[in-house]
mmCIF file with all atom_site columns, C-alpha atoms in Angstrom:
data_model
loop_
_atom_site.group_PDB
_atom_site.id
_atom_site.type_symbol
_atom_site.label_atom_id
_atom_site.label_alt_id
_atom_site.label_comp_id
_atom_site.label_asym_id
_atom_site.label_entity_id
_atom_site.label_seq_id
_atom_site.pdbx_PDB_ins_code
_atom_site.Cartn_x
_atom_site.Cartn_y
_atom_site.Cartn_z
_atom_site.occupancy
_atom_site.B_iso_or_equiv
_atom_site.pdbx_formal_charge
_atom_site.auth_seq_id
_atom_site.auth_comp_id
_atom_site.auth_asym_id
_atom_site.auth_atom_id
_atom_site.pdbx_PDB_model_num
ATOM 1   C CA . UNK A 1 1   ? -37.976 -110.541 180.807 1.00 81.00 ? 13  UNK A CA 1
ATOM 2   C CA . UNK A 1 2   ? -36.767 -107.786 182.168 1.00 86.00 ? 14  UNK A CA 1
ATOM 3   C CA . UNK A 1 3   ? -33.782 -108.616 182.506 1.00 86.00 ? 15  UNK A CA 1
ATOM 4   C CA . UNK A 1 4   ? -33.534 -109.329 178.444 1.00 87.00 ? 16  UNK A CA 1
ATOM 5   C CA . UNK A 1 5   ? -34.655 -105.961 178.596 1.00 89.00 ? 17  UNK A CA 1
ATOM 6   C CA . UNK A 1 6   ? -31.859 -104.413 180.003 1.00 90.00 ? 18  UNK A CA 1
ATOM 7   C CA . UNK A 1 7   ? -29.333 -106.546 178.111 1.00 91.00 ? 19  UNK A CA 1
ATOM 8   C CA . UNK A 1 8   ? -30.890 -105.403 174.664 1.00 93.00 ? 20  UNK A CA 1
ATOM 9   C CA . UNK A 1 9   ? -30.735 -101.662 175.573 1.00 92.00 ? 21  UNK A CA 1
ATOM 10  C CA . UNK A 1 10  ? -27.169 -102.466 176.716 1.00 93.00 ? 22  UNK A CA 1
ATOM 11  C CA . UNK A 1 11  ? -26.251 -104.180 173.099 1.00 94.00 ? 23  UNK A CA 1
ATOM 12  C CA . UNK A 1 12  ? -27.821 -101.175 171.611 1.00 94.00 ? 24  UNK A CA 1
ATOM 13  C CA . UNK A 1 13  ? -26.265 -98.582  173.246 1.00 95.00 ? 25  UNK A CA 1
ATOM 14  C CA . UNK A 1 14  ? -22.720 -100.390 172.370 1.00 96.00 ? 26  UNK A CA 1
ATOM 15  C CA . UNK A 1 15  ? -23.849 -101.118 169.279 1.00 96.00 ? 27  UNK A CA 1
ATOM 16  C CA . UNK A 1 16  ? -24.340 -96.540  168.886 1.00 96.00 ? 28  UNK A CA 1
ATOM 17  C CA . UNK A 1 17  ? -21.230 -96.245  170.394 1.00 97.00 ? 29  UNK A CA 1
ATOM 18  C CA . UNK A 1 18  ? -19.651 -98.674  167.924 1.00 97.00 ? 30  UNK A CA 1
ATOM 19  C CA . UNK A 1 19  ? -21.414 -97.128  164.738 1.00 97.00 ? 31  UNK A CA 1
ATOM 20  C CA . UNK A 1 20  ? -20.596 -93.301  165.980 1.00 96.00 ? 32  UNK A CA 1
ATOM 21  C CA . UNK A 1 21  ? -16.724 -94.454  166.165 1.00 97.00 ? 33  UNK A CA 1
ATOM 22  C CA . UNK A 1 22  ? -17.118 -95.820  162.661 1.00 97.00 ? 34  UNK A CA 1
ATOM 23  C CA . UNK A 1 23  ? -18.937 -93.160  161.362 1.00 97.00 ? 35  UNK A CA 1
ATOM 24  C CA . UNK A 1 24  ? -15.553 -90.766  162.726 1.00 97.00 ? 36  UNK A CA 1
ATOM 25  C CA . UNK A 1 25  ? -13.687 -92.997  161.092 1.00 97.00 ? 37  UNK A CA 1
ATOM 26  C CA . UNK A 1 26  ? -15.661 -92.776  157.931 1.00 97.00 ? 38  UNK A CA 1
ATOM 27  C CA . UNK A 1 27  ? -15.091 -88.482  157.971 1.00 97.00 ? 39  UNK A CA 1
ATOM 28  C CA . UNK A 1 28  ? -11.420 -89.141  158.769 1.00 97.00 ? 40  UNK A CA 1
ATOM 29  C CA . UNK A 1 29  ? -10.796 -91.091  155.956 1.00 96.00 ? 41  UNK A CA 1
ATOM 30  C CA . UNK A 1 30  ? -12.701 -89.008  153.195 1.00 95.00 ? 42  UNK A CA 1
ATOM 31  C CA . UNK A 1 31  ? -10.789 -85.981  154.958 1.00 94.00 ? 43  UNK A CA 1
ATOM 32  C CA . UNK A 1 32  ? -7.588  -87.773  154.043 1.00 94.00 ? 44  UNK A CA 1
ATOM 33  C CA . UNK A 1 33  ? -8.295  -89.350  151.187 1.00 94.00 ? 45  UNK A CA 1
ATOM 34  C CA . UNK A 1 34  ? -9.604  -85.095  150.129 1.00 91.00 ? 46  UNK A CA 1
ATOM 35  C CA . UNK A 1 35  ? -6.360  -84.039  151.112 1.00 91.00 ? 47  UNK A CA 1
ATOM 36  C CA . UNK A 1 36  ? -3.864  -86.806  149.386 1.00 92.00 ? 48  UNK A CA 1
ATOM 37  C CA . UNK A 1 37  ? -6.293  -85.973  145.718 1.00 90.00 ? 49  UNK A CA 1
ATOM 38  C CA . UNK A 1 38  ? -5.247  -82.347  146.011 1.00 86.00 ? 50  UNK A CA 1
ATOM 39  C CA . UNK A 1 39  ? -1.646  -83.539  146.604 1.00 89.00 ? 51  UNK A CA 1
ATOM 40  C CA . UNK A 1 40  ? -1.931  -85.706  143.639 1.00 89.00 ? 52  UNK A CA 1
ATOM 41  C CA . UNK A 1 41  ? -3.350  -82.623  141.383 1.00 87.00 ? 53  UNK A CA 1
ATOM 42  C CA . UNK A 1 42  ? -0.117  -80.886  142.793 1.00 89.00 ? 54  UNK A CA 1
ATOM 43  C CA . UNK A 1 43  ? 2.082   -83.351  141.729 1.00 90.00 ? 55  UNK A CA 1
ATOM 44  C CA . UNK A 1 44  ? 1.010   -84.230  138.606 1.00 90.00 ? 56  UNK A CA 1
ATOM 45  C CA . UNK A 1 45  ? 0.979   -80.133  137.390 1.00 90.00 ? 57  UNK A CA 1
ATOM 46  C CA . UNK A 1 46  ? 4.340   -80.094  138.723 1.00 90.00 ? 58  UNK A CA 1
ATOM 47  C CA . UNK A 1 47  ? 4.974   -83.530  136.486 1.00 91.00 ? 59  UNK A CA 1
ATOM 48  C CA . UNK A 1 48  ? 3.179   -81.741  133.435 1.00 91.00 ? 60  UNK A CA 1
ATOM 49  C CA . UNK A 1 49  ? 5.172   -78.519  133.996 1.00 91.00 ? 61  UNK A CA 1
ATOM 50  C CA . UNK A 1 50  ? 8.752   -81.030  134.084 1.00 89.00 ? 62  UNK A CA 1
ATOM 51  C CA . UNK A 1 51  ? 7.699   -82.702  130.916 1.00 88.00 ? 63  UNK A CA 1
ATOM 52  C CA . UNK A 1 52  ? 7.052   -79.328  128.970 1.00 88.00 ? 64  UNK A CA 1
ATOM 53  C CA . UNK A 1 53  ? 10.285  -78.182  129.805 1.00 87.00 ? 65  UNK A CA 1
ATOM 54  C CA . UNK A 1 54  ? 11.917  -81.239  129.116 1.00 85.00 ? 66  UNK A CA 1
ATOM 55  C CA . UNK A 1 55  ? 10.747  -80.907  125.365 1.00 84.00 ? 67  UNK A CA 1
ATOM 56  C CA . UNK A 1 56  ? 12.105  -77.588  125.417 1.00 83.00 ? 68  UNK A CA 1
ATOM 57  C CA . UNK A 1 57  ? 15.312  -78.829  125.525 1.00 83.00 ? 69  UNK A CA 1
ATOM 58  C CA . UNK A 1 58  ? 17.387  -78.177  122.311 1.00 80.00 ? 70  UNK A CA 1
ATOM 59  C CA . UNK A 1 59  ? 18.972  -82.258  122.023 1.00 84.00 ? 71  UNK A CA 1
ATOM 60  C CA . UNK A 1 60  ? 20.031  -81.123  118.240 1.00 84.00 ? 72  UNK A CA 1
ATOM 61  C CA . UNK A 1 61  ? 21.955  -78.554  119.278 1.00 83.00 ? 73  UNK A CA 1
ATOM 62  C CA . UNK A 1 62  ? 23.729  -80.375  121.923 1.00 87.00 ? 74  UNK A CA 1
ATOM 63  C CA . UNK A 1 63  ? 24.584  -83.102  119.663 1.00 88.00 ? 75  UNK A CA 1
ATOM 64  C CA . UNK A 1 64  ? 25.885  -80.601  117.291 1.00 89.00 ? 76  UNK A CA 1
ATOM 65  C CA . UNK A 1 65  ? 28.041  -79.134  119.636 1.00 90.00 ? 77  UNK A CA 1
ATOM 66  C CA . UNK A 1 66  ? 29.419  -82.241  120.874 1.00 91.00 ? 78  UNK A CA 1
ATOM 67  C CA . UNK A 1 67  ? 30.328  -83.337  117.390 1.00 92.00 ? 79  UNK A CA 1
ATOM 68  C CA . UNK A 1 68  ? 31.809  -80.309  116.759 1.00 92.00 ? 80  UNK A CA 1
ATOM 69  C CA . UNK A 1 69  ? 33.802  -80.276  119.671 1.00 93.00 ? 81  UNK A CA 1
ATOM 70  C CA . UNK A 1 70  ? 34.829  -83.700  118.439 1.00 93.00 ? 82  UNK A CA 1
ATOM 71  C CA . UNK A 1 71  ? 35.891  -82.634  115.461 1.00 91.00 ? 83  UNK A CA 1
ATOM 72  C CA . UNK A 1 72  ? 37.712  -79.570  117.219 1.00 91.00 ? 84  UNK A CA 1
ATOM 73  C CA . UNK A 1 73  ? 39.616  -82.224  119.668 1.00 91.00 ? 85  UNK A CA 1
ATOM 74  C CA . UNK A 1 74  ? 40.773  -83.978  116.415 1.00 90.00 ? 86  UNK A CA 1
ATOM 75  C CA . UNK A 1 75  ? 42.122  -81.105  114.870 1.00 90.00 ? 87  UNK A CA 1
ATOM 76  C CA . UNK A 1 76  ? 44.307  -79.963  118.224 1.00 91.00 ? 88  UNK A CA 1
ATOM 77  C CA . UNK A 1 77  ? 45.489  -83.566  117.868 1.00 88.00 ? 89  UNK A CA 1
ATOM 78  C CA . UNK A 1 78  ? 46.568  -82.974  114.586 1.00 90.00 ? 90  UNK A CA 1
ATOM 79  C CA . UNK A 1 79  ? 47.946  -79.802  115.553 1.00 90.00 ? 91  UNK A CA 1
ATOM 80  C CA . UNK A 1 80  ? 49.913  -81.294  118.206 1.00 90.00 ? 92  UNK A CA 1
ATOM 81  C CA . UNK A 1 81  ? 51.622  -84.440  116.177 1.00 87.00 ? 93  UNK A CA 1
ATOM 82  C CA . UNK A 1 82  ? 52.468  -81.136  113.219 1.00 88.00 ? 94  UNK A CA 1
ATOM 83  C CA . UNK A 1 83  ? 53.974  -79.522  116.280 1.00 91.00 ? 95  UNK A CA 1
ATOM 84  C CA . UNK A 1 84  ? 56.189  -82.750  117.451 1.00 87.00 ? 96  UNK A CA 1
ATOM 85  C CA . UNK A 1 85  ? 57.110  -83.106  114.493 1.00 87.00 ? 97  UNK A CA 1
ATOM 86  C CA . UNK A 1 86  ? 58.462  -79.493  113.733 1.00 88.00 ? 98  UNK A CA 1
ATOM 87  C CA . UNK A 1 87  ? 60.338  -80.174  116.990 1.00 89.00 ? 99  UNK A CA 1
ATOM 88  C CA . UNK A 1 88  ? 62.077  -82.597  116.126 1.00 86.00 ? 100 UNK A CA 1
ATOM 89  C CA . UNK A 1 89  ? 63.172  -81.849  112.783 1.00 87.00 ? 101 UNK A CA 1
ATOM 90  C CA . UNK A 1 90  ? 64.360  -78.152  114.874 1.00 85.00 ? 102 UNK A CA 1
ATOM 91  C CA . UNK A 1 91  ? 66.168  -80.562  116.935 1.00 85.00 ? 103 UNK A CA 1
ATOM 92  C CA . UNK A 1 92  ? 67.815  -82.257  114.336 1.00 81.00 ? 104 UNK A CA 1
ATOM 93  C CA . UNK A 1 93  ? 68.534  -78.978  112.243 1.00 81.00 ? 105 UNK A CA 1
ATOM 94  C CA . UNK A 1 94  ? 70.412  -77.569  116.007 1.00 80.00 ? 106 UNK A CA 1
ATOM 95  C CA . UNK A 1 95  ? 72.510  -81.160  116.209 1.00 81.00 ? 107 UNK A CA 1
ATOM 96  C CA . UNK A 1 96  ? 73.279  -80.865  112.570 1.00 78.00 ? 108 UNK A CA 1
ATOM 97  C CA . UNK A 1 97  ? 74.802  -77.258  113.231 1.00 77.00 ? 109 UNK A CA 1
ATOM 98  C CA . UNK A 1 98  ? 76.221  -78.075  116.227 1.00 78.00 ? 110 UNK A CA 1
ATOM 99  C CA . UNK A 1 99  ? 77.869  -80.996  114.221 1.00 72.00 ? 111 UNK A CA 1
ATOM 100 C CA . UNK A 1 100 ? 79.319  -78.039  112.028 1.00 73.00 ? 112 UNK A CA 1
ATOM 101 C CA . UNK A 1 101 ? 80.542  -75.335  114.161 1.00 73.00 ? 113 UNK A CA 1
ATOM 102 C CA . UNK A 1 102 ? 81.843  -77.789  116.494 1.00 63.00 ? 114 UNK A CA 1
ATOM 103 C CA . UNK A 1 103 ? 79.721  -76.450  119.532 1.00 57.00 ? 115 UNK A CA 1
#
């Protein structure tokens, strides 16, 4: 009997151990889960504060602008051929009076 005894007070002093190491666990746990909520809150103001400014963000004007500097590109094309083209007729006029002073 006694000897049952002494094996019960052994299973119960295990069985403390055991339930202290879980209940260290338990703290550990609620201290980390504690810390990743306030990293959360952090992240999501930081989220909140990205979104607000990514309303700010003028996406009229910027399509304006590229369409007008579109429309800009176009015109230095135009520009350009009307350019080539007075070139070549200056080109012609020199060969034509070159033809006639015999230079």
């Amino acid at each position: 009997m006694e000897d049952l005894l002494q094996e019960t007070r052994k299973q119960l002093k295990i069985q403390k151990i055991i339930t202290g190491l879980l209940a260290v666990l338990v703290a550990v746990m609620f201290a980390i889960m504690a810390m990743l909520a306030g990293s959360l809150q952090q992240m999501s103001s930081v989220l909140d504060e990205t979104a607000a400014k990514i309303e700010e963000i003028d996406i009229d004007g910027i399509n304006n602008t590229v369409s007008t500097t579109q429309n800009l590109l176009e015109s230095v094309d135009e520009l350009s051929d009307a350019i080539d083209g007075v070139t070549g007729r200056v080109k012609d006029f020199d060969g034509l009076m070159s033809g006639l002073f015999g230079n």
